Coordinates of C-alpha atoms (C1' of nucleotides) in Angstrom, one line a residue:
Chain J
M1 CA 0.0 0.0 0.0
P2 CA 1.7 3.1 -1.3
K3 CA 1.8 6.0 1.0
R4 CA 1.0 8.9 -1.3
I5 CA 0.9 12.1 0.5
G6 CA 1.2 15.2 -1.5
Q7 CA -0.7 16.5 -4.5
W8 CA 2.5 17.4 -6.2
H9 CA 3.3 13.7 -6.5
D10 CA 0.1 13.2 -8.4
V11 CA 0.8 16.1 -10.7
E12 CA 4.4 14.8 -11.3
A13 CA 3.1 11.4 -12.1
A14 CA 0.5 12.7 -14.5
L15 CA 2.9 14.9 -16.4
R16 CA 5.5 12.1 -16.5
A17 CA 2.9 9.7 -17.9
D18 CA 2.0 12.3 -20.6
I19 CA 5.6 12.5 -21.6
L20 CA 6.4 8.8 -21.6
S21 CA 3.2 7.9 -23.4
G22 CA 4.0 10.5 -26.1
R23 CA 0.9 12.6 -25.5
L24 CA 3.4 15.3 -24.9
E25 CA 6.0 15.1 -27.7
P26 CA 9.7 16.0 -27.2
G27 CA 10.1 19.7 -27.7
A28 CA 6.5 20.5 -27.2
R29 CA 5.5 23.4 -25.0
L30 CA 3.3 22.8 -22.0
S31 CA 0.5 25.0 -21.0
T32 CA 1.3 27.9 -18.7
E33 CA 1.6 27.4 -15.0
A34 CA -1.7 29.1 -14.4
D35 CA -3.5 26.8 -16.8
L36 CA -1.9 23.7 -15.4
C37 CA -2.8 24.8 -11.9
A38 CA -6.4 25.1 -12.9
R39 CA -6.3 21.8 -14.8
F40 CA -5.0 19.8 -11.9
G41 CA -6.8 21.8 -9.3
V42 CA -3.7 22.6 -7.2
G43 CA -1.9 25.7 -6.1
R44 CA 1.1 27.1 -7.9
H45 CA 3.4 25.8 -5.2
S46 CA 2.4 22.2 -5.8
L47 CA 2.6 22.6 -9.6
R48 CA 6.0 24.1 -9.5
R49 CA 7.4 21.4 -7.3
A50 CA 6.2 18.8 -9.7
V51 CA 7.7 20.6 -12.6
A52 CA 11.0 21.2 -10.7
T53 CA 11.2 17.4 -10.0
L54 CA 10.8 16.6 -13.7
V55 CA 13.3 19.3 -14.6
A56 CA 15.8 17.7 -12.2
A57 CA 15.0 14.4 -13.8
G58 CA 15.8 15.8 -17.2
A59 CA 12.3 15.2 -18.5
L60 CA 11.4 18.9 -18.8
R61 CA 13.2 22.1 -19.7
V62 CA 12.0 25.5 -18.4
Q63 CA 12.8 28.8 -19.8
Q64 CA 11.9 31.9 -17.9
G65 CA 9.6 34.1 -19.9
A66 CA 9.1 31.6 -22.6
G67 CA 7.5 28.5 -21.1
T68 CA 8.0 24.9 -20.1
F69 CA 9.1 22.3 -22.7
V70 CA 9.5 18.6 -23.0
A71 CA 13.1 17.8 -23.2
D72 CA 14.7 16.5 -26.4
H73 CA 18.3 15.5 -26.2
A74 CA 20.9 14.1 -28.4
V75 CA 22.9 11.5 -26.4
L76 CA 26.6 11.0 -26.9
N77 CA 27.7 7.5 -26.7
Y78 CA 31.2 7.6 -25.2
Q79 CA 33.5 4.6 -25.4
I80 CA 35.5 4.3 -22.2
G81 CA 38.5 2.3 -21.0
A82 CA 40.0 1.8 -24.4
R83 CA 42.3 3.7 -26.7
T84 CA 39.6 5.9 -27.9
R85 CA 39.7 9.6 -27.3
F86 CA 37.3 12.4 -26.9
T87 CA 37.9 13.6 -30.5
H88 CA 37.6 10.1 -32.0
N89 CA 34.5 9.3 -30.0
L90 CA 32.7 12.3 -31.2
L91 CA 33.8 12.0 -34.8
S92 CA 32.6 8.4 -35.0
Q93 CA 29.1 9.7 -34.3
G94 CA 29.2 12.6 -36.7
L95 CA 29.6 15.2 -34.0
A96 CA 32.0 18.0 -34.2
P97 CA 34.4 18.0 -31.3
S98 CA 35.8 21.3 -29.9
G99 CA 36.9 22.7 -26.5
D100 CA 38.0 25.7 -24.5
L101 CA 40.8 25.8 -22.1
V102 CA 39.2 27.6 -19.1
S103 CA 42.2 27.9 -16.9
A104 CA 45.8 26.9 -16.7
E105 CA 48.0 27.4 -13.7
T106 CA 50.7 26.0 -11.5
L107 CA 49.8 25.4 -7.9
I108 CA 49.8 23.1 -4.9
P109 CA 47.2 20.4 -5.5
P110 CA 44.1 19.7 -3.3
A111 CA 44.5 16.8 -0.9
H112 CA 42.7 14.1 -2.9
V113 CA 44.8 14.9 -6.0
A114 CA 48.0 14.7 -4.1
E115 CA 46.9 11.4 -2.7
A116 CA 46.0 10.0 -6.1
L117 CA 49.4 11.1 -7.5
G118 CA 51.2 9.8 -4.5
I119 CA 53.0 13.0 -3.9
T120 CA 53.6 15.2 -0.8
P121 CA 50.9 17.9 -0.4
T122 CA 53.5 20.6 -1.2
T123 CA 54.7 19.3 -4.6
Q124 CA 53.8 21.7 -7.4
V125 CA 51.5 20.6 -10.3
H126 CA 50.0 22.1 -13.4
A127 CA 46.3 22.3 -13.2
F128 CA 44.0 22.7 -16.2
V129 CA 40.3 23.1 -16.6
A130 CA 38.8 22.6 -20.0
V131 CA 35.3 22.4 -21.5
G132 CA 34.7 19.7 -24.2
R133 CA 31.9 20.4 -26.7
A134 CA 30.0 18.4 -29.3
N135 CA 28.6 20.5 -32.1
G136 CA 29.2 23.5 -29.9
D137 CA 27.2 22.2 -26.9
P138 CA 29.2 21.6 -23.7
V139 CA 29.3 17.9 -22.7
N140 CA 32.0 17.7 -20.2
L141 CA 34.3 19.6 -17.9
T142 CA 37.8 18.3 -17.4
C143 CA 40.0 19.1 -14.5
S144 CA 43.5 17.7 -14.7
W145 CA 46.7 17.9 -12.7
H146 CA 50.2 17.0 -13.9
L147 CA 53.5 16.8 -12.1
A148 CA 55.1 20.2 -12.8
S149 CA 58.6 18.9 -12.5
L150 CA 58.2 16.5 -15.5
F151 CA 56.6 19.0 -17.8
P152 CA 58.2 22.4 -17.4
S153 CA 56.5 24.2 -20.3
M154 CA 53.2 22.4 -20.2
I155 CA 51.2 25.6 -19.4
D156 CA 52.4 27.3 -22.6
Q157 CA 52.0 24.1 -24.6
R158 CA 48.4 23.6 -23.7
R159 CA 47.6 27.3 -24.2
A160 CA 49.0 26.8 -27.7
G161 CA 46.5 24.1 -28.2
E162 CA 48.5 21.0 -27.7
T163 CA 46.8 18.0 -26.1
V164 CA 47.8 16.3 -22.9
S165 CA 49.0 13.3 -24.9
Q166 CA 51.2 15.4 -27.1
V167 CA 52.8 17.0 -24.1
Y168 CA 53.4 13.6 -22.5
T169 CA 55.0 12.3 -25.7
Q170 CA 57.3 15.3 -26.1
A171 CA 58.5 14.8 -22.5
G172 CA 59.4 11.2 -23.3
H173 CA 56.3 9.6 -21.7
G174 CA 54.5 8.7 -24.9
D175 CA 54.0 5.1 -23.6
Y176 CA 52.0 6.2 -20.6
R177 CA 49.3 4.0 -19.3
R178 CA 45.9 4.7 -17.8
R179 CA 45.2 3.1 -14.5
E180 CA 41.7 2.1 -13.9
T181 CA 38.9 4.6 -14.4
T182 CA 36.4 5.2 -11.6
I183 CA 32.8 6.4 -12.3
T184 CA 30.5 8.0 -9.9
A185 CA 27.5 10.3 -10.1
R186 CA 26.1 13.2 -8.1
S187 CA 24.3 16.5 -8.5
A188 CA 26.1 19.3 -10.4
L189 CA 27.9 22.0 -8.3
P190 CA 27.2 25.7 -9.2
V191 CA 30.5 26.0 -11.1
E192 CA 29.8 23.0 -13.1
M193 CA 26.3 24.2 -13.9
R194 CA 27.8 27.4 -15.4
H195 CA 30.3 25.7 -17.6
L196 CA 28.1 22.9 -18.7
N197 CA 25.2 25.3 -19.3
L198 CA 22.9 23.3 -16.9
P199 CA 19.8 25.1 -16.0
D200 CA 19.6 23.4 -12.6
A201 CA 21.4 21.0 -10.3
R202 CA 21.0 18.1 -12.6
P203 CA 22.9 14.8 -12.2
V204 CA 26.4 14.6 -13.5
L205 CA 28.7 11.6 -14.1
V206 CA 32.2 11.9 -12.7
T207 CA 35.1 10.0 -14.2
A208 CA 38.5 9.9 -12.6
K209 CA 41.8 8.3 -13.7
V210 CA 45.5 8.3 -13.1
D211 CA 48.0 8.4 -15.9
T212 CA 51.2 6.5 -15.1
T213 CA 54.5 5.8 -16.7
R214 CA 55.1 2.2 -17.9
D215 CA 56.7 1.6 -14.5
G216 CA 53.5 2.6 -12.8
L217 CA 54.7 6.0 -11.5
P218 CA 51.8 8.5 -11.5
I219 CA 52.4 11.5 -13.7
G220 CA 48.9 13.0 -14.0
Y221 CA 45.4 12.8 -12.6
S222 CA 42.3 13.9 -14.4
Q223 CA 38.6 14.2 -13.6
G224 CA 35.8 14.6 -16.0
I225 CA 32.4 16.0 -15.2
W226 CA 29.7 15.0 -17.7
A227 CA 26.1 16.2 -18.0
A228 CA 24.3 13.0 -17.3
D229 CA 21.6 13.4 -19.9
R230 CA 24.0 14.2 -22.7
V231 CA 26.2 11.1 -22.5
R232 CA 26.2 7.3 -22.1
F233 CA 29.4 5.5 -21.3
T234 CA 30.1 2.2 -22.9
V235 CA 32.6 -0.2 -21.3
E236 CA 33.8 -3.1 -23.4
N237 CA 33.6 -6.2 -21.4
T238 CA 36.6 -7.9 -22.7
T239 CA 37.5 -11.5 -21.6
M240 CA 35.2 -13.6 -19.7
T241 CA 33.4 -16.9 -20.0
G242 CA 30.9 -18.0 -17.4
E243 CA 33.2 -18.0 -14.3
L244 CA 30.2 -18.2 -12.1
K245 CA 30.3 -18.6 -8.3
Chain K
M1 CA 29.6 37.4 -15.8
P2 CA 27.6 35.3 -13.3
K3 CA 24.0 36.2 -13.0
R4 CA 23.5 35.0 -9.5
I5 CA 20.3 36.3 -8.0
G6 CA 18.6 34.6 -5.0
Q7 CA 19.2 34.5 -1.4
W8 CA 18.8 30.7 -1.3
H9 CA 22.0 30.4 -3.4
D10 CA 23.9 32.3 -0.6
V11 CA 22.4 30.1 2.1
E12 CA 23.3 27.0 0.1
A13 CA 26.8 28.2 -0.4
A14 CA 27.2 29.0 3.2
L15 CA 26.0 25.6 4.4
R16 CA 28.1 23.8 1.8
A17 CA 31.1 25.7 2.9
D18 CA 30.4 24.7 6.5
I19 CA 30.2 21.1 5.5
L20 CA 33.3 21.0 3.2
S21 CA 35.4 22.8 5.8
G22 CA 34.4 20.4 8.5
R23 CA 32.8 23.0 10.7
L24 CA 29.8 20.8 10.4
E25 CA 31.0 17.2 10.9
P26 CA 29.5 14.2 9.1
G27 CA 26.5 13.0 11.0
A28 CA 26.1 16.3 12.9
R29 CA 22.7 17.8 13.4
L30 CA 22.0 21.3 12.0
S31 CA 20.0 23.8 13.9
T32 CA 16.2 23.8 13.3
E33 CA 14.7 25.5 10.3
A34 CA 13.5 28.4 12.4
D35 CA 16.9 29.0 13.9
L36 CA 18.6 28.8 10.5
C37 CA 16.1 31.2 9.0
A38 CA 16.9 33.7 11.8
R39 CA 20.6 33.2 11.4
F40 CA 20.6 33.8 7.7
G41 CA 17.9 36.4 7.8
V42 CA 15.7 34.6 5.2
G43 CA 12.3 33.2 5.1
R44 CA 11.5 29.5 5.5
H45 CA 11.0 29.1 1.8
S46 CA 14.5 30.2 0.9
L47 CA 16.1 28.1 3.6
R48 CA 14.2 25.0 2.6
R49 CA 15.2 25.4 -1.0
A50 CA 18.9 25.7 -0.1
V51 CA 18.5 22.6 2.1
A52 CA 16.6 20.7 -0.6
T53 CA 19.4 21.4 -3.1
L54 CA 22.0 20.0 -0.7
V55 CA 19.9 17.0 0.0
A56 CA 19.7 16.4 -3.7
A57 CA 23.4 16.7 -3.9
G58 CA 23.8 14.1 -1.1
A59 CA 25.4 16.5 1.3
L60 CA 22.5 16.6 3.8
R61 CA 20.0 14.2 5.0
V62 CA 16.6 15.3 6.4
Q63 CA 14.3 13.3 8.7
Q64 CA 10.9 14.7 9.4
G65 CA 10.3 15.2 13.0
A66 CA 13.9 14.7 13.9
G67 CA 16.0 17.2 12.1
T68 CA 18.5 17.9 9.4
F69 CA 21.9 16.1 9.4
V70 CA 25.2 16.2 7.5
A71 CA 25.4 13.0 5.4
D72 CA 27.8 10.3 6.3
H73 CA 28.1 7.5 3.8
A74 CA 29.9 4.3 3.2
V75 CA 30.8 4.1 -0.4
L76 CA 31.0 0.7 -2.2
N77 CA 33.7 0.4 -4.7
Y78 CA 32.3 -1.8 -7.4
Q79 CA 34.6 -3.4 -10.0
I80 CA 32.9 -3.5 -13.4
G81 CA 33.5 -5.2 -16.7
A82 CA 35.5 -8.1 -15.4
R83 CA 34.6 -11.5 -14.0
T84 CA 33.8 -10.1 -10.6
R85 CA 30.3 -10.4 -9.2
F86 CA 28.2 -8.6 -6.8
T87 CA 28.9 -11.1 -4.0
H88 CA 32.6 -11.1 -4.6
N89 CA 32.8 -7.3 -4.9
L90 CA 31.2 -6.8 -1.6
L91 CA 33.0 -9.5 0.3
S92 CA 36.4 -8.1 -0.8
Q93 CA 35.5 -4.9 1.0
G94 CA 34.2 -6.6 4.1
L95 CA 30.6 -6.0 3.4
A96 CA 27.9 -8.6 3.8
P97 CA 26.0 -9.2 0.5
S98 CA 22.3 -10.1 0.5
G99 CA 19.3 -9.6 -1.7
D100 CA 15.6 -9.9 -2.1
L101 CA 13.7 -11.0 -5.1
V102 CA 11.0 -8.4 -5.5
S103 CA 9.1 -9.9 -8.4
A104 CA 9.3 -12.7 -10.9
E105 CA 7.0 -13.2 -13.8
T106 CA 6.7 -14.2 -17.4
L107 CA 5.5 -11.5 -19.8
I108 CA 5.9 -9.6 -23.0
P109 CA 8.9 -7.3 -22.7
P110 CA 9.0 -3.5 -23.0
A111 CA 10.1 -2.2 -26.4
H112 CA 13.7 -1.3 -25.5
V113 CA 14.2 -4.7 -24.0
A114 CA 12.9 -6.5 -27.0
E115 CA 15.2 -4.4 -29.1
A116 CA 18.2 -5.1 -27.0
L117 CA 17.5 -8.9 -27.1
G118 CA 16.8 -8.7 -30.8
I119 CA 13.4 -10.4 -30.5
T120 CA 10.0 -9.6 -31.8
P121 CA 7.9 -7.6 -29.4
T122 CA 5.6 -10.5 -28.7
T123 CA 8.2 -13.1 -27.6
Q124 CA 7.8 -14.1 -24.0
V125 CA 10.5 -13.4 -21.4
H126 CA 11.0 -14.0 -17.7
A127 CA 11.3 -10.7 -15.9
F128 CA 12.9 -10.3 -12.5
V129 CA 13.3 -7.5 -10.1
A130 CA 15.7 -7.8 -7.2
V131 CA 17.3 -5.6 -4.6
G132 CA 21.0 -6.0 -3.7
R133 CA 22.1 -5.1 -0.3
A134 CA 25.4 -4.4 1.5
N135 CA 25.2 -5.0 5.2
G136 CA 21.5 -4.8 4.9
D137 CA 21.4 -1.4 3.2
P138 CA 20.0 -1.4 -0.3
V139 CA 22.6 -0.4 -3.0
N140 CA 21.1 -1.5 -6.2
L141 CA 17.9 -2.5 -8.0
T142 CA 18.3 -5.1 -10.7
C143 CA 15.8 -5.6 -13.5
S144 CA 16.5 -8.5 -15.8
W145 CA 14.8 -10.2 -18.7
H146 CA 15.6 -13.6 -20.1
L147 CA 14.3 -15.5 -23.1
A148 CA 11.5 -17.7 -21.7
S149 CA 12.0 -20.4 -24.3
L150 CA 15.5 -21.2 -23.2
F151 CA 14.9 -21.3 -19.5
P152 CA 11.5 -23.0 -18.9
S153 CA 11.7 -23.3 -15.1
M154 CA 13.7 -20.1 -14.4
I155 CA 11.0 -18.5 -12.3
D156 CA 10.9 -21.4 -9.8
Q157 CA 14.7 -21.6 -9.8
R158 CA 15.2 -18.0 -9.0
R159 CA 12.5 -18.1 -6.4
A160 CA 14.4 -21.0 -4.9
G161 CA 17.4 -18.7 -4.6
E162 CA 19.5 -19.7 -7.6
T163 CA 21.5 -17.0 -9.3
V164 CA 21.1 -16.1 -13.0
S165 CA 24.5 -17.6 -13.7
Q166 CA 23.4 -20.9 -12.1
V167 CA 20.3 -21.0 -14.3
Y168 CA 22.3 -20.2 -17.4
T169 CA 24.7 -23.0 -16.7
Q170 CA 22.1 -25.6 -16.0
A171 CA 20.5 -24.7 -19.3
G172 CA 23.8 -25.4 -21.1
H173 CA 24.8 -21.7 -21.4
G174 CA 27.5 -21.7 -18.8
D175 CA 29.9 -20.1 -21.2
Y176 CA 27.8 -17.0 -21.8
R177 CA 29.5 -13.7 -22.5
R178 CA 28.6 -10.2 -21.5
R179 CA 28.4 -7.7 -24.2
E180 CA 29.6 -4.2 -23.4
T181 CA 28.1 -2.5 -20.4
T182 CA 26.6 1.0 -20.7
I183 CA 26.5 3.4 -17.9
T184 CA 24.3 6.5 -17.6
A185 CA 23.0 8.6 -14.7
R186 CA 19.7 10.3 -14.0
S187 CA 17.4 11.1 -11.1
A188 CA 15.6 8.3 -9.3
L189 CA 12.1 7.4 -10.3
P190 CA 9.5 7.0 -7.5
V191 CA 9.6 3.2 -7.7
E192 CA 13.4 3.2 -7.4
M193 CA 13.2 5.6 -4.5
R194 CA 11.1 3.2 -2.6
H195 CA 13.2 0.1 -3.2
L196 CA 16.5 1.9 -2.7
N197 CA 15.2 3.7 0.4
L198 CA 16.1 7.1 -1.1
P199 CA 14.5 10.0 0.7
D200 CA 14.3 12.1 -2.4
A201 CA 14.9 12.1 -6.2
R202 CA 18.6 11.7 -5.9
P203 CA 20.9 10.7 -8.7
V204 CA 21.2 7.1 -9.7
L205 CA 23.7 5.3 -11.9
V206 CA 22.1 3.0 -14.5
T207 CA 24.1 0.1 -15.9
A208 CA 22.8 -2.0 -18.7
K209 CA 24.2 -5.1 -20.4
V210 CA 23.3 -8.0 -22.7
D211 CA 24.2 -11.6 -22.0
T212 CA 24.8 -13.6 -25.1
T213 CA 25.8 -17.1 -26.0
R214 CA 29.3 -17.7 -27.3
D215 CA 27.9 -17.3 -30.8
G216 CA 26.7 -13.8 -29.9
L217 CA 23.0 -14.7 -29.6
P218 CA 21.3 -12.6 -26.9
I219 CA 19.8 -14.6 -24.1
G220 CA 19.2 -12.0 -21.4
Y221 CA 19.3 -8.3 -20.7
S222 CA 19.7 -6.7 -17.3
Q223 CA 19.7 -3.3 -16.0
G224 CA 21.0 -2.1 -12.6
I225 CA 19.9 1.0 -10.8
W226 CA 22.4 2.2 -8.1
A227 CA 22.1 4.8 -5.5
A228 CA 24.8 7.2 -6.8
D229 CA 26.2 8.2 -3.4
R230 CA 26.5 4.6 -2.2
V231 CA 28.7 3.3 -5.0
R232 CA 31.7 4.0 -7.2
F233 CA 32.4 2.0 -10.3
T234 CA 35.9 1.0 -11.2
V235 CA 36.7 0.1 -14.8
E236 CA 40.0 -1.7 -15.4
N237 CA 41.7 0.0 -18.3
T238 CA 43.2 -3.0 -19.8
T239 CA 45.6 -2.8 -22.7
M240 CA 46.8 0.5 -24.0
T241 CA 50.1 2.2 -24.5
G242 CA 50.2 5.7 -25.7
E243 CA 48.3 5.4 -29.0
L244 CA 47.7 9.1 -29.0
K245 CA 46.1 11.2 -31.7
Chain X
dC1 C1' 1.8 3.1 26.5
dC2 C1' 0.1 7.5 26.0
dG3 C1' 0.2 12.3 25.3
dC4 C1' 2.6 16.3 24.1
dA5 C1' 6.1 19.4 22.4
dT6 C1' 9.4 19.7 18.7
dT7 C1' 10.6 19.5 13.9
dT8 C1' 10.0 18.9 9.2
dG9 C1' 6.5 18.3 5.1
dT10 C1' 2.8 20.2 2.4
dT11 C1' -0.2 23.7 0.8
dC12 C1' -2.2 27.9 0.1
dG13 C1' -2.3 33.1 -0.7
dT14 C1' 0.1 37.1 -2.1
dA15 C1' 3.6 40.3 -3.9
dT16 C1' 7.4 41.5 -6.6
dG17 C1' 11.4 40.8 -9.8
dT18 C1' 13.2 39.3 -14.4
dA19 C1' 13.3 37.2 -19.0
dT20 C1' 10.9 36.6 -23.3
dT21 C1' 7.9 37.7 -27.0
Chain S
dT1 C1' 6.8 49.5 -24.8
dA2 C1' 3.5 46.3 -23.1
dA3 C1' 1.8 41.8 -22.2
dT4 C1' 3.1 37.2 -21.0
dA5 C1' 5.4 33.7 -18.3
dC6 C1' 8.5 32.0 -15.1
dA7 C1' 11.6 33.1 -10.6
dT8 C1' 12.0 34.5 -6.0
dA9 C1' 10.3 35.5 -1.6
dC10 C1' 7.4 36.2 2.6
dG11 C1' 3.8 34.7 5.8
dA12 C1' 0.6 31.5 7.6
dA13 C1' -1.7 27.3 8.6
dC14 C1' -2.2 22.5 9.2
dA15 C1' -0.4 17.6 8.6
dA16 C1' 2.9 14.0 9.8
dA17 C1' 6.8 12.0 12.0
dT18 C1' 9.8 11.8 15.9
dG19 C1' 11.3 11.7 20.6
dC20 C1' 10.8 12.4 25.4
dG21 C1' 8.5 12.4 29.9

DNA sequence: CCGCATTTGTTCGTATGTATT
DNA sequence: TAATACATACGAACAAATGCG
């Protein structure tokens, strides 16, 4: 026996059903708040809470002054854990990759970065923040940290448009490896909302990985924040037969 | 230029800062709403919106009648894409795995399942819903669909506690393979909130995979919904040397 | 075990600001 | 510029859950 308290739950369910069933098509505009309030017989508060929930869920998109619309998204399918790269991933789906370097500086890393890199908290690193785009729309925000001692001119190189891989190679670490990638999800932080152009605290996927030399020495750590409704990760399940138990 | 208007943003930022800085320790109880309203000089509306945002972000936990608390979580590190299993994954971290079978029935699959399995929309499948737990706390909700024709007595077998792998093996498909796994994130649906014991529409990670025979014929499709703040996926980055560009 | 005070949840009304058309 | 539509904010009242005496 479901414990349904709250009219806004009912309104949310009704709107969600309309969207899923196709009665409201992707991109369609909903009636105004006032109309919907009248239709459902609830106050503006209840209606707005239902809409807010669906916006957070990525089912609706609201634009002040214009109206409320059913979301329509293009989802990027991103291959992970292999030798594919951002550029290659997008091109293979007919999307135009681009990116902006938001910031580049040399500093003392935050604690969790120092830990991941296995360095003392006072060792200097280069820190970069960049936005990756598909067809001009931002899809991810990358924060990366690299040992400053190994890549003296990395700041200038990256400002000149060189990729991390290119810098690694020129410094004699072309055969670097990527340790395992971790994936988590959470709600977007205010900074992330700005860079990813998110209208609200929507879910984001967070990827993190450590680059090491062939000997396993960490040389860089990077973290990607992805708008959850704009990407789907694919992990190739290599190996494996049965192996139950 | 940031266009930040709204007091509730300021309240959220202040609370977030208190949490991150450690002034509010994990598990600690905040002052009451009334007190916080007075302290920040805002109405209850603004305060509650700030709190709601932090709850959605997983930073706070609210309990009606009791108070608002700083979240303290145990995060499960889940190895993905290898031969590891739910049980093994938990045991290796000292967590006790358990699970409940929520439902088991034979039916016509939803469209996206039929598509994934490469079957006509009228082919019957067994559908299961189960909750996976770590130390009794729910961490994921698994929905799986399996070709009914291949596993006639699967419903009874699973009700008797047998695993999917065990059923596969007994039907002569012990050497099944897992096609690639996809990972996405979104907000939890009401059903998921109930089973995962989520107090709100928090982010969830969604994993999906197709089991096939050695010949590549699909025999089952399963989807896992994970409470985002209770799990971190780890993908082993096999292979790979440089291979830049 | 009951009852009561405390604390959060839901809902309404109302007013004003800001973006879009 | 004016009308429309969503955003923010305050206040108030009652419901529901919790915890304590």
